[in-house]
C-alpha cells in the first residue's frame, strides 16, 4: 500500500508542476498511454478527476493534463475537439468515444486508445481498466475517435527523407496515416485498398452502391472508398469480379491510377522527352509515368530508371498524391 501511495503522490506532484496548455503538446502519444496504465485499478467515482477516483472524462482530462494539454472536462465536449480519426487508423493516445452507455443519450463515455484494438477508461463496474473495442458491450456503442496529440512526426521518418514534407502534409490533413506504433514504414508497399482509401480522402466521393466487388464485403474498412473509386472509374477490378484489396500495386499501375484520379492529362503540363531508359514511348503507362516525373517536387522520381514492375512504396505513393494535389490546386 505504501508503494501505491508513493506512486500516486509522485504523479500528483507531476500534475501540479506541469504547465497547462490548450495547444498540442510536444510529448509523445506513448507517454499518455504509459501514464494512463499507471492508474489501472483506481476506482470509479462519479464526477471524479483525481487519483482517488475517476469518471471516464475525468480520467482522460487528468491524464492529458499530465502531458501539458488541457481538454474539456465532459466527454461530449471532448468529442468536439481534435482531428477525427478512422477506426482503422487509430494510434496510441487517441481518444475513443461511445454513446448511450448507462442508459443515457448522446456521447456518454470516452477512453484512450492503447494499441492492439484496446482502450483504457474509467468504468463504473471496475474502475480504470483496459477493454477491447470489439467487446460485445463497447463495439455497438462506438461512435468515433479524435486525435489530440501529435508528436511532430514518425519515429522512423527522418527530416531529411525526400518524402518527409509530402508525408507530413498528408498526415496533418488526415489523408494518410501511420501505424499505431507511431511508425510510417515509408518503404513498405501500398495495397490497392489503401490506395483507394487515400485517393478518396482527397476526392471525397460518395458511392451509390457498396456491393462493388465480391471480395470486398460492405463491412470492410475500405468498402466505401473502393466502391466510390470504382464508380469514378479510377481503380477497376479484375475479370473474376474481385478487387484484391490486400494486393500490392506496381509503380506503373500507381502512375496510371494517380494520373487518372487527378485528371493530370487536363493540366496542360510540359512533359519531358523519354526520361527513363526503361520506359519506352509506346509503353502503356508512359504518359502517366512521365507526367509524375514532370510534376515531382522531391527527388523520388529522379534517375534514369523507373522500374515499372517494382511495388509502389508508401513513400512514393504519398509523393505522387502530394505532387498531384499541388498541381491541380494551382
PDB file of C-alpha atoms in Angstrom:
ATOM      1  CA  UNK A   1       0.000   0.000   0.000  1.00  0.00           C
ATOM      2  CA  UNK A   2       2.871   2.368   0.802  1.00  0.00           C
ATOM      3  CA  UNK A   3       4.342   1.829  -2.680  1.00  0.00           C
ATOM      4  CA  UNK A   4       0.988   2.571  -4.348  1.00  0.00           C
ATOM      5  CA  UNK A   5       0.547   5.699  -2.229  1.00  0.00           C
ATOM      6  CA  UNK A   6       4.060   6.838  -3.121  1.00  0.00           C
ATOM      7  CA  UNK A   7       3.381   6.361  -6.846  1.00  0.00           C
ATOM      8  CA  UNK A   8       0.143   8.317  -6.674  1.00  0.00           C
ATOM      9  CA  UNK A   9       1.820  11.097  -4.702  1.00  0.00           C
ATOM     10  CA  UNK A  10       4.626  11.333  -7.255  1.00  0.00           C
ATOM     11  CA  UNK A  11       2.198  11.513 -10.174  1.00  0.00           C
ATOM     12  CA  UNK A  12       0.078  14.078  -8.342  1.00  0.00           C
ATOM     13  CA  UNK A  13       3.166  16.268  -7.885  1.00  0.00           C
ATOM     14  CA  UNK A  14       3.942  15.944 -11.606  1.00  0.00           C
ATOM     15  CA  UNK A  15       0.376  17.061 -12.325  1.00  0.00           C
ATOM     16  CA  UNK A  16       0.862  20.146 -10.161  1.00  0.00           C
ATOM     17  CA  UNK A  17       4.219  21.097 -11.680  1.00  0.00           C
ATOM     18  CA  UNK A  18       3.450  20.595 -15.373  1.00  0.00           C
ATOM     19  CA  UNK A  19       2.199  23.695 -17.231  1.00  0.00           C
ATOM     20  CA  UNK A  20      -1.281  23.781 -18.750  1.00  0.00           C
ATOM     21  CA  UNK A  21      -1.707  24.350 -22.480  1.00  0.00           C
ATOM     22  CA  UNK A  22      -4.653  24.469 -24.849  1.00  0.00           C
ATOM     23  CA  UNK A  23      -2.462  23.555 -27.823  1.00  0.00           C
ATOM     24  CA  UNK A  24      -0.877  20.284 -28.890  1.00  0.00           C
ATOM     25  CA  UNK A  25       1.913  19.078 -26.644  1.00  0.00           C
ATOM     26  CA  UNK A  26       5.381  18.034 -27.693  1.00  0.00           C
ATOM     27  CA  UNK A  27       5.045  14.861 -25.592  1.00  0.00           C
ATOM     28  CA  UNK A  28       4.721  11.613 -27.482  1.00  0.00           C
ATOM     29  CA  UNK A  29       1.395   9.745 -27.516  1.00  0.00           C
ATOM     30  CA  UNK A  30       3.224   6.827 -25.896  1.00  0.00           C
ATOM     31  CA  UNK A  31       3.587   8.969 -22.770  1.00  0.00           C
ATOM     32  CA  UNK A  32      -0.191   9.293 -22.494  1.00  0.00           C
ATOM     33  CA  UNK A  33      -0.620   5.526 -22.669  1.00  0.00           C
ATOM     34  CA  UNK A  34       2.174   4.868 -20.193  1.00  0.00           C
ATOM     35  CA  UNK A  35       0.738   7.348 -17.681  1.00  0.00           C
ATOM     36  CA  UNK A  36      -2.827   6.085 -18.135  1.00  0.00           C
ATOM     37  CA  UNK A  37      -1.790   2.498 -17.392  1.00  0.00           C
ATOM     38  CA  UNK A  38      -0.318   3.600 -14.060  1.00  0.00           C
ATOM     39  CA  UNK A  39      -3.889   4.092 -12.813  1.00  0.00           C
ATOM     40  CA  UNK A  40      -5.296   0.658 -13.657  1.00  0.00           C
ATOM     41  CA  UNK A  41      -7.418  -0.426 -10.720  1.00  0.00           C
ATOM     42  CA  UNK A  42      -8.196   3.061  -9.407  1.00  0.00           C
ATOM     43  CA  UNK A  43     -11.928   3.013  -8.513  1.00  0.00           C
ATOM     44  CA  UNK A  44     -14.716   4.746 -10.363  1.00  0.00           C
ATOM     45  CA  UNK A  45     -16.057   7.914  -8.763  1.00  0.00           C
ATOM     46  CA  UNK A  46     -18.889   9.933 -10.254  1.00  0.00           C
ATOM     47  CA  UNK A  47     -17.531  13.404 -11.153  1.00  0.00           C
ATOM     48  CA  UNK A  48     -14.067  12.245 -10.041  1.00  0.00           C
ATOM     49  CA  UNK A  49     -10.950  13.630 -11.716  1.00  0.00           C
ATOM     50  CA  UNK A  50      -8.175  12.738  -9.262  1.00  0.00           C
ATOM     51  CA  UNK A  51      -6.230   9.572  -8.348  1.00  0.00           C
ATOM     52  CA  UNK A  52      -8.673   8.937  -5.524  1.00  0.00           C
ATOM     53  CA  UNK A  53     -11.338   8.166  -8.135  1.00  0.00           C
ATOM     54  CA  UNK A  54     -12.269   8.956 -11.758  1.00  0.00           C
ATOM     55  CA  UNK A  55     -15.254   9.083 -14.009  1.00  0.00           C
ATOM     56  CA  UNK A  56     -14.493   8.475 -17.704  1.00  0.00           C
ATOM     57  CA  UNK A  57     -13.934  12.057 -18.872  1.00  0.00           C
ATOM     58  CA  UNK A  58     -12.328  12.978 -15.567  1.00  0.00           C
ATOM     59  CA  UNK A  59      -9.720  10.301 -16.273  1.00  0.00           C
ATOM     60  CA  UNK A  60      -8.904  11.493 -19.803  1.00  0.00           C
ATOM     61  CA  UNK A  61      -8.926  15.107 -18.605  1.00  0.00           C
ATOM     62  CA  UNK A  62      -6.457  14.246 -15.823  1.00  0.00           C
ATOM     63  CA  UNK A  63      -4.088  12.163 -17.996  1.00  0.00           C
ATOM     64  CA  UNK A  64      -3.923  14.753 -20.766  1.00  0.00           C
ATOM     65  CA  UNK A  65      -3.158  17.451 -18.220  1.00  0.00           C
ATOM     66  CA  UNK A  66      -0.171  15.385 -17.099  1.00  0.00           C
ATOM     67  CA  UNK A  67       1.400  15.845 -20.533  1.00  0.00           C
ATOM     68  CA  UNK A  68       0.593  19.550 -20.605  1.00  0.00           C
ATOM     69  CA  UNK A  69      -2.616  19.554 -22.619  1.00  0.00           C
ATOM     70  CA  UNK A  70      -5.888  20.951 -21.313  1.00  0.00           C
ATOM     71  CA  UNK A  71      -9.023  19.429 -22.832  1.00  0.00           C
ATOM     72  CA  UNK A  72     -12.696  19.951 -21.934  1.00  0.00           C
ATOM     73  CA  UNK A  73     -13.915  18.188 -18.811  1.00  0.00           C
ATOM     74  CA  UNK A  74     -17.029  16.476 -20.259  1.00  0.00           C
ATOM     75  CA  UNK A  75     -16.934  13.560 -22.754  1.00  0.00           C
ATOM     76  CA  UNK A  76     -19.365  15.203 -25.191  1.00  0.00           C
ATOM     77  CA  UNK A  77     -17.238  18.351 -25.216  1.00  0.00           C
ATOM     78  CA  UNK A  78     -14.025  16.361 -25.695  1.00  0.00           C
ATOM     79  CA  UNK A  79     -15.618  14.901 -28.817  1.00  0.00           C
ATOM     80  CA  UNK A  80     -15.807  18.391 -30.357  1.00  0.00           C
ATOM     81  CA  UNK A  81     -12.027  18.966 -30.421  1.00  0.00           C
ATOM     82  CA  UNK A  82      -9.077  17.394 -32.222  1.00  0.00           C
ATOM     83  CA  UNK A  83      -8.867  15.660 -35.593  1.00  0.00           C
ATOM     84  CA  UNK A  84     -11.332  12.910 -36.467  1.00  0.00           C
ATOM     85  CA  UNK A  85      -9.655   9.538 -36.969  1.00  0.00           C
ATOM     86  CA  UNK A  86     -10.975   6.447 -38.748  1.00  0.00           C
ATOM     87  CA  UNK A  87     -11.222   3.402 -36.519  1.00  0.00           C
ATOM     88  CA  UNK A  88      -8.869   1.561 -38.855  1.00  0.00           C
ATOM     89  CA  UNK A  89      -6.207   4.238 -38.332  1.00  0.00           C
ATOM     90  CA  UNK A  90      -6.220   4.641 -34.557  1.00  0.00           C
ATOM     91  CA  UNK A  91      -2.890   5.484 -32.956  1.00  0.00           C
ATOM     92  CA  UNK A  92      -1.661   5.417 -29.379  1.00  0.00           C
ATOM     93  CA  UNK A  93      -3.171   8.190 -27.271  1.00  0.00           C
ATOM     94  CA  UNK A  94      -6.202   8.844 -29.470  1.00  0.00           C
ATOM     95  CA  UNK A  95      -9.464   9.466 -27.622  1.00  0.00           C
ATOM     96  CA  UNK A  96     -12.216   6.935 -28.414  1.00  0.00           C
ATOM     97  CA  UNK A  97     -15.878   7.764 -27.814  1.00  0.00           C
ATOM     98  CA  UNK A  98     -19.052   5.814 -27.125  1.00  0.00           C
ATOM     99  CA  UNK A  99     -22.732   6.651 -26.963  1.00  0.00           C
ATOM    100  CA  UNK A 100     -25.789   5.595 -24.966  1.00  0.00           C
ATOM    101  CA  UNK A 101     -23.882   3.985 -22.095  1.00  0.00           C
ATOM    102  CA  UNK A 102     -25.519   3.765 -18.659  1.00  0.00           C
ATOM    103  CA  UNK A 103     -28.888   4.275 -20.408  1.00  0.00           C
ATOM    104  CA  UNK A 104     -28.088   7.910 -21.238  1.00  0.00           C
ATOM    105  CA  UNK A 105     -28.394   9.582 -24.675  1.00  0.00           C
ATOM    106  CA  UNK A 106     -25.552  11.113 -26.712  1.00  0.00           C
ATOM    107  CA  UNK A 107     -21.783  10.808 -26.176  1.00  0.00           C
ATOM    108  CA  UNK A 108     -21.535   9.286 -22.710  1.00  0.00           C
ATOM    109  CA  UNK A 109     -18.159   7.546 -22.481  1.00  0.00           C
ATOM    110  CA  UNK A 110     -14.551   8.231 -23.510  1.00  0.00           C
ATOM    111  CA  UNK A 111     -11.300   6.309 -23.256  1.00  0.00           C
ATOM    112  CA  UNK A 112      -7.713   6.342 -24.502  1.00  0.00           C
ATOM    113  CA  UNK A 113      -6.551   4.016 -27.279  1.00  0.00           C
ATOM    114  CA  UNK A 114      -3.609   1.877 -26.104  1.00  0.00           C
ATOM    115  CA  UNK A 115      -2.981  -0.258 -29.220  1.00  0.00           C
ATOM    116  CA  UNK A 116      -3.960  -3.782 -30.268  1.00  0.00           C
ATOM    117  CA  UNK A 117      -7.604  -2.733 -30.714  1.00  0.00           C
ATOM    118  CA  UNK A 118      -7.820  -1.884 -26.987  1.00  0.00           C
ATOM    119  CA  UNK A 119      -8.577   1.203 -24.921  1.00  0.00           C
ATOM    120  CA  UNK A 120      -8.293   2.204 -21.278  1.00  0.00           C
ATOM    121  CA  UNK A 121     -11.069   4.021 -19.465  1.00  0.00           C
ATOM    122  CA  UNK A 122     -12.834   4.550 -16.166  1.00  0.00           C
ATOM    123  CA  UNK A 123     -15.686   2.043 -15.972  1.00  0.00           C
ATOM    124  CA  UNK A 124     -18.456   2.215 -13.398  1.00  0.00           C
ATOM    125  CA  UNK A 125     -18.096  -1.505 -12.673  1.00  0.00           C
ATOM    126  CA  UNK A 126     -14.358  -1.994 -12.232  1.00  0.00           C
ATOM    127  CA  UNK A 127     -12.751   1.444 -12.310  1.00  0.00           C
ATOM    128  CA  UNK A 128      -9.761   2.038 -14.600  1.00  0.00           C
ATOM    129  CA  UNK A 129      -9.360  -0.965 -16.878  1.00  0.00           C
ATOM    130  CA  UNK A 130      -8.464  -1.964 -20.416  1.00  0.00           C
ATOM    131  CA  UNK A 131     -11.136  -3.294 -22.784  1.00  0.00           C
ATOM    132  CA  UNK A 132     -11.289  -4.387 -26.407  1.00  0.00           C
ATOM    133  CA  UNK A 133     -13.021  -2.172 -28.940  1.00  0.00           C
ATOM    134  CA  UNK A 134     -14.550  -5.428 -30.220  1.00  0.00           C
ATOM    135  CA  UNK A 135     -16.088  -6.148 -26.813  1.00  0.00           C
ATOM    136  CA  UNK A 136     -19.766  -7.078 -27.258  1.00  0.00           C
ATOM    137  CA  UNK A 137     -20.760  -4.192 -24.993  1.00  0.00           C
ATOM    138  CA  UNK A 138     -18.485  -1.477 -26.381  1.00  0.00           C
ATOM    139  CA  UNK A 139     -18.411  -2.238 -30.120  1.00  0.00           C
ATOM    140  CA  UNK A 140     -22.046  -1.315 -30.910  1.00  0.00           C
ATOM    141  CA  UNK A 141     -21.728   1.861 -28.838  1.00  0.00           C
ATOM    142  CA  UNK A 142     -18.533   3.114 -30.527  1.00  0.00           C
ATOM    143  CA  UNK A 143     -19.099   6.418 -32.367  1.00  0.00           C
ATOM    144  CA  UNK A 144     -15.668   7.748 -33.309  1.00  0.00           C
ATOM    145  CA  UNK A 145     -12.196   8.885 -32.297  1.00  0.00           C
ATOM    146  CA  UNK A 146     -10.257  12.120 -32.058  1.00  0.00           C
ATOM    147  CA  UNK A 147      -6.518  12.775 -32.234  1.00  0.00           C
ATOM    148  CA  UNK A 148      -5.452  15.478 -29.820  1.00  0.00           C
ATOM    149  CA  UNK A 149      -1.752  14.732 -29.572  1.00  0.00           C
ATOM    150  CA  UNK A 150       0.752  14.960 -32.380  1.00  0.00           C
ATOM    151  CA  UNK A 151       4.430  14.318 -31.704  1.00  0.00           C
ATOM    152  CA  UNK A 152       5.612  16.195 -34.794  1.00  0.00           C
ATOM    153  CA  UNK A 153       6.439  13.187 -36.918  1.00  0.00           C
ATOM    154  CA  UNK A 154       7.002   9.452 -37.176  1.00  0.00           C
ATOM    155  CA  UNK A 155       9.713   7.628 -35.277  1.00  0.00           C
ATOM    156  CA  UNK A 156      11.110   6.013 -38.427  1.00  0.00           C
ATOM    157  CA  UNK A 157      10.912   9.038 -40.760  1.00  0.00           C
ATOM    158  CA  UNK A 158      13.880  11.407 -40.675  1.00  0.00           C
ATOM    159  CA  UNK A 159      13.548  15.077 -41.591  1.00  0.00           C
ATOM    160  CA  UNK A 160      15.971  14.502 -44.442  1.00  0.00           C
ATOM    161  CA  UNK A 161      13.880  11.807 -46.126  1.00  0.00           C
ATOM    162  CA  UNK A 162      12.936  13.012 -49.641  1.00  0.00           C
ATOM    163  CA  UNK A 163       9.256  12.268 -48.961  1.00  0.00           C
ATOM    164  CA  UNK A 164       9.209  13.887 -45.489  1.00  0.00           C
ATOM    165  CA  UNK A 165       7.356  17.094 -46.406  1.00  0.00           C
ATOM    166  CA  UNK A 166       4.810  15.249 -48.526  1.00  0.00           C
ATOM    167  CA  UNK A 167       4.109  12.634 -45.856  1.00  0.00           C
ATOM    168  CA  UNK A 168       3.811  15.179 -43.056  1.00  0.00           C
ATOM    169  CA  UNK A 169       1.444  17.413 -45.050  1.00  0.00           C
ATOM    170  CA  UNK A 170      -0.807  14.493 -45.961  1.00  0.00           C
ATOM    171  CA  UNK A 171      -0.695  13.210 -42.378  1.00  0.00           C
ATOM    172  CA  UNK A 172      -1.672  16.590 -40.944  1.00  0.00           C
ATOM    173  CA  UNK A 173      -4.624  16.751 -43.344  1.00  0.00           C
ATOM    174  CA  UNK A 174      -5.798  13.268 -42.351  1.00  0.00           C
ATOM    175  CA  UNK A 175      -5.199  11.867 -45.841  1.00  0.00           C
ATOM    176  CA  UNK A 176      -2.582   9.298 -44.926  1.00  0.00           C
ATOM    177  CA  UNK A 177      -1.837   7.678 -41.578  1.00  0.00           C
ATOM    178  CA  UNK A 178       0.987   5.900 -39.840  1.00  0.00           C
ATOM    179  CA  UNK A 179       0.734   2.806 -37.678  1.00  0.00           C
ATOM    180  CA  UNK A 180      -0.233   2.503 -34.029  1.00  0.00           C
ATOM    181  CA  UNK A 181       3.448   2.177 -33.022  1.00  0.00           C
ATOM    182  CA  UNK A 182       3.956   5.709 -34.433  1.00  0.00           C
ATOM    183  CA  UNK A 183       5.933   4.498 -37.458  1.00  0.00           C
ATOM    184  CA  UNK A 184       5.209   5.307 -41.096  1.00  0.00           C
ATOM    185  CA  UNK A 185       7.119   2.475 -42.841  1.00  0.00           C
ATOM    186  CA  UNK A 186       7.919   4.545 -45.900  1.00  0.00           C
ATOM    187  CA  UNK A 187       9.457   1.703 -47.890  1.00  0.00           C
ATOM    188  CA  UNK A 188       6.633  -0.769 -47.309  1.00  0.00           C
ATOM    189  CA  UNK A 189       4.413  -1.357 -50.357  1.00  0.00           C
ATOM    190  CA  UNK A 190       0.982   0.241 -50.526  1.00  0.00           C
ATOM    191  CA  UNK A 191      -2.014  -2.040 -51.079  1.00  0.00           C
ATOM    192  CA  UNK A 192      -4.837  -1.486 -53.555  1.00  0.00           C
ATOM    193  CA  UNK A 193      -7.266  -0.983 -50.680  1.00  0.00           C
ATOM    194  CA  UNK A 194      -5.053   1.591 -49.006  1.00  0.00           C
ATOM    195  CA  UNK A 195      -4.576   3.399 -52.309  1.00  0.00           C
ATOM    196  CA  UNK A 196      -8.337   3.616 -52.848  1.00  0.00           C
ATOM    197  CA  UNK A 197      -8.860   4.999 -49.341  1.00  0.00           C
ATOM    198  CA  UNK A 198      -6.081   7.583 -49.626  1.00  0.00           C
ATOM    199  CA  UNK A 199      -7.269   8.849 -53.003  1.00  0.00           C
ATOM    200  CA  UNK A 200     -10.865   9.084 -51.822  1.00  0.00           C
ATOM    201  CA  UNK A 201      -9.855  11.043 -48.729  1.00  0.00           C
ATOM    202  CA  UNK A 202      -8.759  13.699 -51.215  1.00  0.00           C
ATOM    203  CA  UNK A 203     -11.614  13.386 -53.709  1.00  0.00           C
ATOM    204  CA  UNK A 204     -14.347  12.747 -51.088  1.00  0.00           C
ATOM    205  CA  UNK A 205     -16.639  10.807 -53.424  1.00  0.00           C
ATOM    206  CA  UNK A 206     -19.763   9.059 -52.133  1.00  0.00           C
ATOM    207  CA  UNK A 207     -20.636   5.680 -53.699  1.00  0.00           C
ATOM    208  CA  UNK A 208     -24.156   4.732 -54.729  1.00  0.00           C
ATOM    209  CA  UNK A 209     -23.648   1.028 -54.020  1.00  0.00           C
ATOM    210  CA  UNK A 210     -21.233  -0.594 -51.567  1.00  0.00           C
ATOM    211  CA  UNK A 211     -21.527  -4.017 -53.230  1.00  0.00           C
ATOM    212  CA  UNK A 212     -18.778  -3.262 -55.713  1.00  0.00           C
ATOM    213  CA  UNK A 213     -16.661  -6.432 -55.602  1.00  0.00           C
ATOM    214  CA  UNK A 214     -17.205  -9.987 -54.446  1.00  0.00           C
ATOM    215  CA  UNK A 215     -14.119  -9.902 -52.208  1.00  0.00           C
ATOM    216  CA  UNK A 216     -14.910  -6.563 -50.559  1.00  0.00           C
ATOM    217  CA  UNK A 217     -17.762  -7.038 -48.050  1.00  0.00           C
ATOM    218  CA  UNK A 218     -19.761  -3.961 -47.115  1.00  0.00           C
ATOM    219  CA  UNK A 219     -18.306  -4.241 -43.594  1.00  0.00           C
ATOM    220  CA  UNK A 220     -14.741  -3.862 -44.877  1.00  0.00           C
ATOM    221  CA  UNK A 221     -12.964  -0.743 -43.601  1.00  0.00           C
ATOM    222  CA  UNK A 222     -12.255   0.337 -47.197  1.00  0.00           C
ATOM    223  CA  UNK A 223     -15.593  -0.732 -48.731  1.00  0.00           C
ATOM    224  CA  UNK A 224     -16.934   2.805 -49.132  1.00  0.00           C
ATOM    225  CA  UNK A 225     -13.719   4.140 -50.672  1.00  0.00           C
ATOM    226  CA  UNK A 226     -13.240   1.188 -53.012  1.00  0.00           C
ATOM    227  CA  UNK A 227     -16.832   1.438 -54.237  1.00  0.00           C
ATOM    228  CA  UNK A 228     -16.506   5.198 -54.767  1.00  0.00           C
ATOM    229  CA  UNK A 229     -13.234   4.872 -56.656  1.00  0.00           C
ATOM    230  CA  UNK A 230     -14.704   2.118 -58.840  1.00  0.00           C
ATOM    231  CA  UNK A 231     -17.757   4.208 -59.706  1.00  0.00           C
ATOM    232  CA  UNK A 232     -15.438   7.073 -60.631  1.00  0.00           C
ATOM    233  CA  UNK A 233     -13.526   4.741 -62.961  1.00  0.00           C
ATOM    234  CA  UNK A 234     -10.228   5.335 -61.147  1.00  0.00           C
ATOM    235  CA  UNK A 235      -9.327   1.819 -59.960  1.00  0.00           C
ATOM    236  CA  UNK A 236     -11.028  -1.119 -61.622  1.00  0.00           C
ATOM    237  CA  UNK A 237     -11.266  -4.719 -60.512  1.00  0.00           C
ATOM    238  CA  UNK A 238     -10.270  -7.943 -62.198  1.00  0.00           C
ATOM    239  CA  UNK A 239     -12.136 -10.114 -64.700  1.00  0.00           C
ATOM    240  CA  UNK A 240     -13.186 -12.550 -61.973  1.00  0.00           C
ATOM    241  CA  UNK A 241     -15.107  -9.769 -60.180  1.00  0.00           C
ATOM    242  CA  UNK A 242     -12.535  -9.274 -57.427  1.00  0.00           C
ATOM    243  CA  UNK A 243     -10.734  -6.130 -56.317  1.00  0.00           C
ATOM    244  CA  UNK A 244      -7.995  -7.805 -54.257  1.00  0.00           C
ATOM    245  CA  UNK A 245      -7.709  -5.015 -51.655  1.00  0.00           C
ATOM    246  CA  UNK A 246      -4.681  -6.558 -49.953  1.00  0.00           C
ATOM    247  CA  UNK A 247      -2.684  -6.949 -53.176  1.00  0.00           C
ATOM    248  CA  UNK A 248       0.197  -4.586 -53.835  1.00  0.00           C
ATOM    249  CA  UNK A 249       0.335  -2.348 -56.900  1.00  0.00           C
ATOM    250  CA  UNK A 250       3.309  -1.807 -59.159  1.00  0.00           C
ATOM    251  CA  UNK A 251       4.820   1.612 -59.768  1.00  0.00           C
ATOM    252  CA  UNK A 252       3.418   1.551 -63.298  1.00  0.00           C
ATOM    253  CA  UNK A 253      -0.102   0.799 -62.031  1.00  0.00           C
ATOM    254  CA  UNK A 254       0.263   3.531 -59.417  1.00  0.00           C
ATOM    255  CA  UNK A 255       1.237   6.094 -62.048  1.00  0.00           C
ATOM    256  CA  UNK A 256      -1.787   5.300 -64.201  1.00  0.00           C
ATOM    257  CA  UNK A 257      -4.176   5.379 -61.233  1.00  0.00           C
ATOM    258  CA  UNK A 258      -2.910   8.704 -59.851  1.00  0.00           C
ATOM    259  CA  UNK A 259      -2.780  10.216 -63.329  1.00  0.00           C
ATOM    260  CA  UNK A 260      -6.428   9.336 -63.868  1.00  0.00           C
ATOM    261  CA  UNK A 261      -7.644  10.207 -60.372  1.00  0.00           C
ATOM    262  CA  UNK A 262      -6.378  13.792 -60.598  1.00  0.00           C
ATOM    263  CA  UNK A 263      -7.040  14.145 -64.330  1.00  0.00           C
ATOM    264  CA  UNK A 264      -3.450  15.266 -64.881  1.00  0.00           C
ATOM    265  CA  UNK A 265      -3.854  14.960 -68.650  1.00  0.00           C
ATOM    266  CA  UNK A 266      -6.064  18.067 -68.458  1.00  0.00           C
ATOM    267  CA  UNK A 267      -3.445  20.214 -66.733  1.00  0.00           C
ATOM    268  CA  UNK A 268      -1.550  21.278 -69.884  1.00  0.00           C
ATOM    269  CA  UNK A 269       1.717  20.036 -68.411  1.00  0.00           C
ATOM    270  CA  UNK A 270       5.001  20.059 -70.270  1.00  0.00           C
ATOM    271  CA  UNK A 271       6.317  16.518 -70.288  1.00  0.00           C
ATOM    272  CA  UNK A 272       9.984  15.802 -70.898  1.00  0.00           C
ATOM    273  CA  UNK A 273      11.031  13.529 -73.742  1.00  0.00           C
ATOM    274  CA  UNK A 274      11.813   9.921 -72.831  1.00  0.00           C
ATOM    275  CA  UNK A 275      13.315  10.499 -69.377  1.00  0.00           C
ATOM    276  CA  UNK A 276      13.557   6.848 -68.318  1.00  0.00           C
ATOM    277  CA  UNK A 277      15.548   4.332 -70.329  1.00  0.00           C
ATOM    278  CA  UNK A 278      13.267   1.507 -69.165  1.00  0.00           C
ATOM    279  CA  UNK A 279      10.006   3.235 -70.180  1.00  0.00           C
ATOM    280  CA  UNK A 280       9.595   3.494 -73.948  1.00  0.00           C
ATOM    281  CA  UNK A 281       7.105   5.914 -75.574  1.00  0.00           C
ATOM    282  CA  UNK A 282       4.869   3.007 -76.597  1.00  0.00           C
ATOM    283  CA  UNK A 283       4.620   1.648 -73.032  1.00  0.00           C
ATOM    284  CA  UNK A 284       1.017   1.553 -71.758  1.00  0.00           C
ATOM    285  CA  UNK A 285       1.738   3.830 -68.774  1.00  0.00           C
ATOM    286  CA  UNK A 286       4.311   6.063 -70.499  1.00  0.00           C
ATOM    287  CA  UNK A 287       2.344   9.336 -70.327  1.00  0.00           C
ATOM    288  CA  UNK A 288       1.328   8.770 -66.708  1.00  0.00           C
ATOM    289  CA  UNK A 289       4.883   7.953 -65.598  1.00  0.00           C
ATOM    290  CA  UNK A 290       6.420  10.910 -67.419  1.00  0.00           C
ATOM    291  CA  UNK A 291       3.742  13.207 -66.003  1.00  0.00           C
ATOM    292  CA  UNK A 292       4.506  12.164 -62.419  1.00  0.00           C
ATOM    293  CA  UNK A 293       8.176  12.827 -63.060  1.00  0.00           C
ATOM    294  CA  UNK A 294       7.471  16.252 -64.557  1.00  0.00           C
ATOM    295  CA  UNK A 295       5.487  17.454 -61.536  1.00  0.00           C
ATOM    296  CA  UNK A 296       7.781  15.983 -58.879  1.00  0.00           C
ATOM    297  CA  UNK A 297       8.989  18.469 -56.275  1.00  0.00           C
ATOM    298  CA  UNK A 298      11.138  15.852 -54.486  1.00  0.00           C
ATOM    299  CA  UNK A 299      13.937  13.576 -55.675  1.00  0.00           C
ATOM    300  CA  UNK A 300      11.964  10.322 -55.624  1.00  0.00           C
ATOM    301  CA  UNK A 301      11.375  10.391 -59.380  1.00  0.00           C
ATOM    302  CA  UNK A 302      14.991  11.250 -60.234  1.00  0.00           C
ATOM    303  CA  UNK A 303      17.335   8.866 -62.036  1.00  0.00           C
ATOM    304  CA  UNK A 304      17.226   7.238 -65.451  1.00  0.00           C
ATOM    305  CA  UNK A 305      15.191   4.172 -64.482  1.00  0.00           C
ATOM    306  CA  UNK A 306      11.626   3.989 -63.197  1.00  0.00           C
ATOM    307  CA  UNK A 307      11.489   0.230 -62.509  1.00  0.00           C
ATOM    308  CA  UNK A 308       7.882  -0.185 -63.558  1.00  0.00           C
ATOM    309  CA  UNK A 309       7.451  -3.662 -62.076  1.00  0.00           C
ATOM    310  CA  UNK A 310       8.525  -2.742 -58.556  1.00  0.00           C
ATOM    311  CA  UNK A 311       5.837  -2.391 -55.921  1.00  0.00           C
ATOM    312  CA  UNK A 312       4.916   1.217 -55.165  1.00  0.00           C
ATOM    313  CA  UNK A 313       6.125   2.146 -51.693  1.00  0.00           C
ATOM    314  CA  UNK A 314       4.124   4.199 -49.214  1.00  0.00           C
ATOM    315  CA  UNK A 315       6.691   6.973 -49.709  1.00  0.00           C
ATOM    316  CA  UNK A 316       6.456   7.242 -53.484  1.00  0.00           C
ATOM    317  CA  UNK A 317       2.671   6.910 -53.398  1.00  0.00           C
ATOM    318  CA  UNK A 318       2.496   9.734 -50.837  1.00  0.00           C
ATOM    319  CA  UNK A 319       4.723  11.916 -53.010  1.00  0.00           C
ATOM    320  CA  UNK A 320       2.575  11.165 -56.069  1.00  0.00           C
ATOM    321  CA  UNK A 321      -0.571  12.269 -54.220  1.00  0.00           C
ATOM    322  CA  UNK A 322       1.183  15.332 -52.778  1.00  0.00           C
ATOM    323  CA  UNK A 323       2.554  16.441 -56.157  1.00  0.00           C
ATOM    324  CA  UNK A 324      -0.790  15.884 -57.868  1.00  0.00           C
ATOM    325  CA  UNK A 325      -2.717  17.871 -55.260  1.00  0.00           C
ATOM    326  CA  UNK A 326      -0.277  20.760 -55.627  1.00  0.00           C
ATOM    327  CA  UNK A 327      -0.518  20.631 -59.431  1.00  0.00           C
ATOM    328  CA  UNK A 328      -4.315  20.518 -59.575  1.00  0.00           C
ATOM    329  CA  UNK A 329      -4.538  23.220 -56.902  1.00  0.00           C
ATOM    330  CA  UNK A 330      -2.534  25.736 -58.936  1.00  0.00           C
TER     331      UNK A 330
END
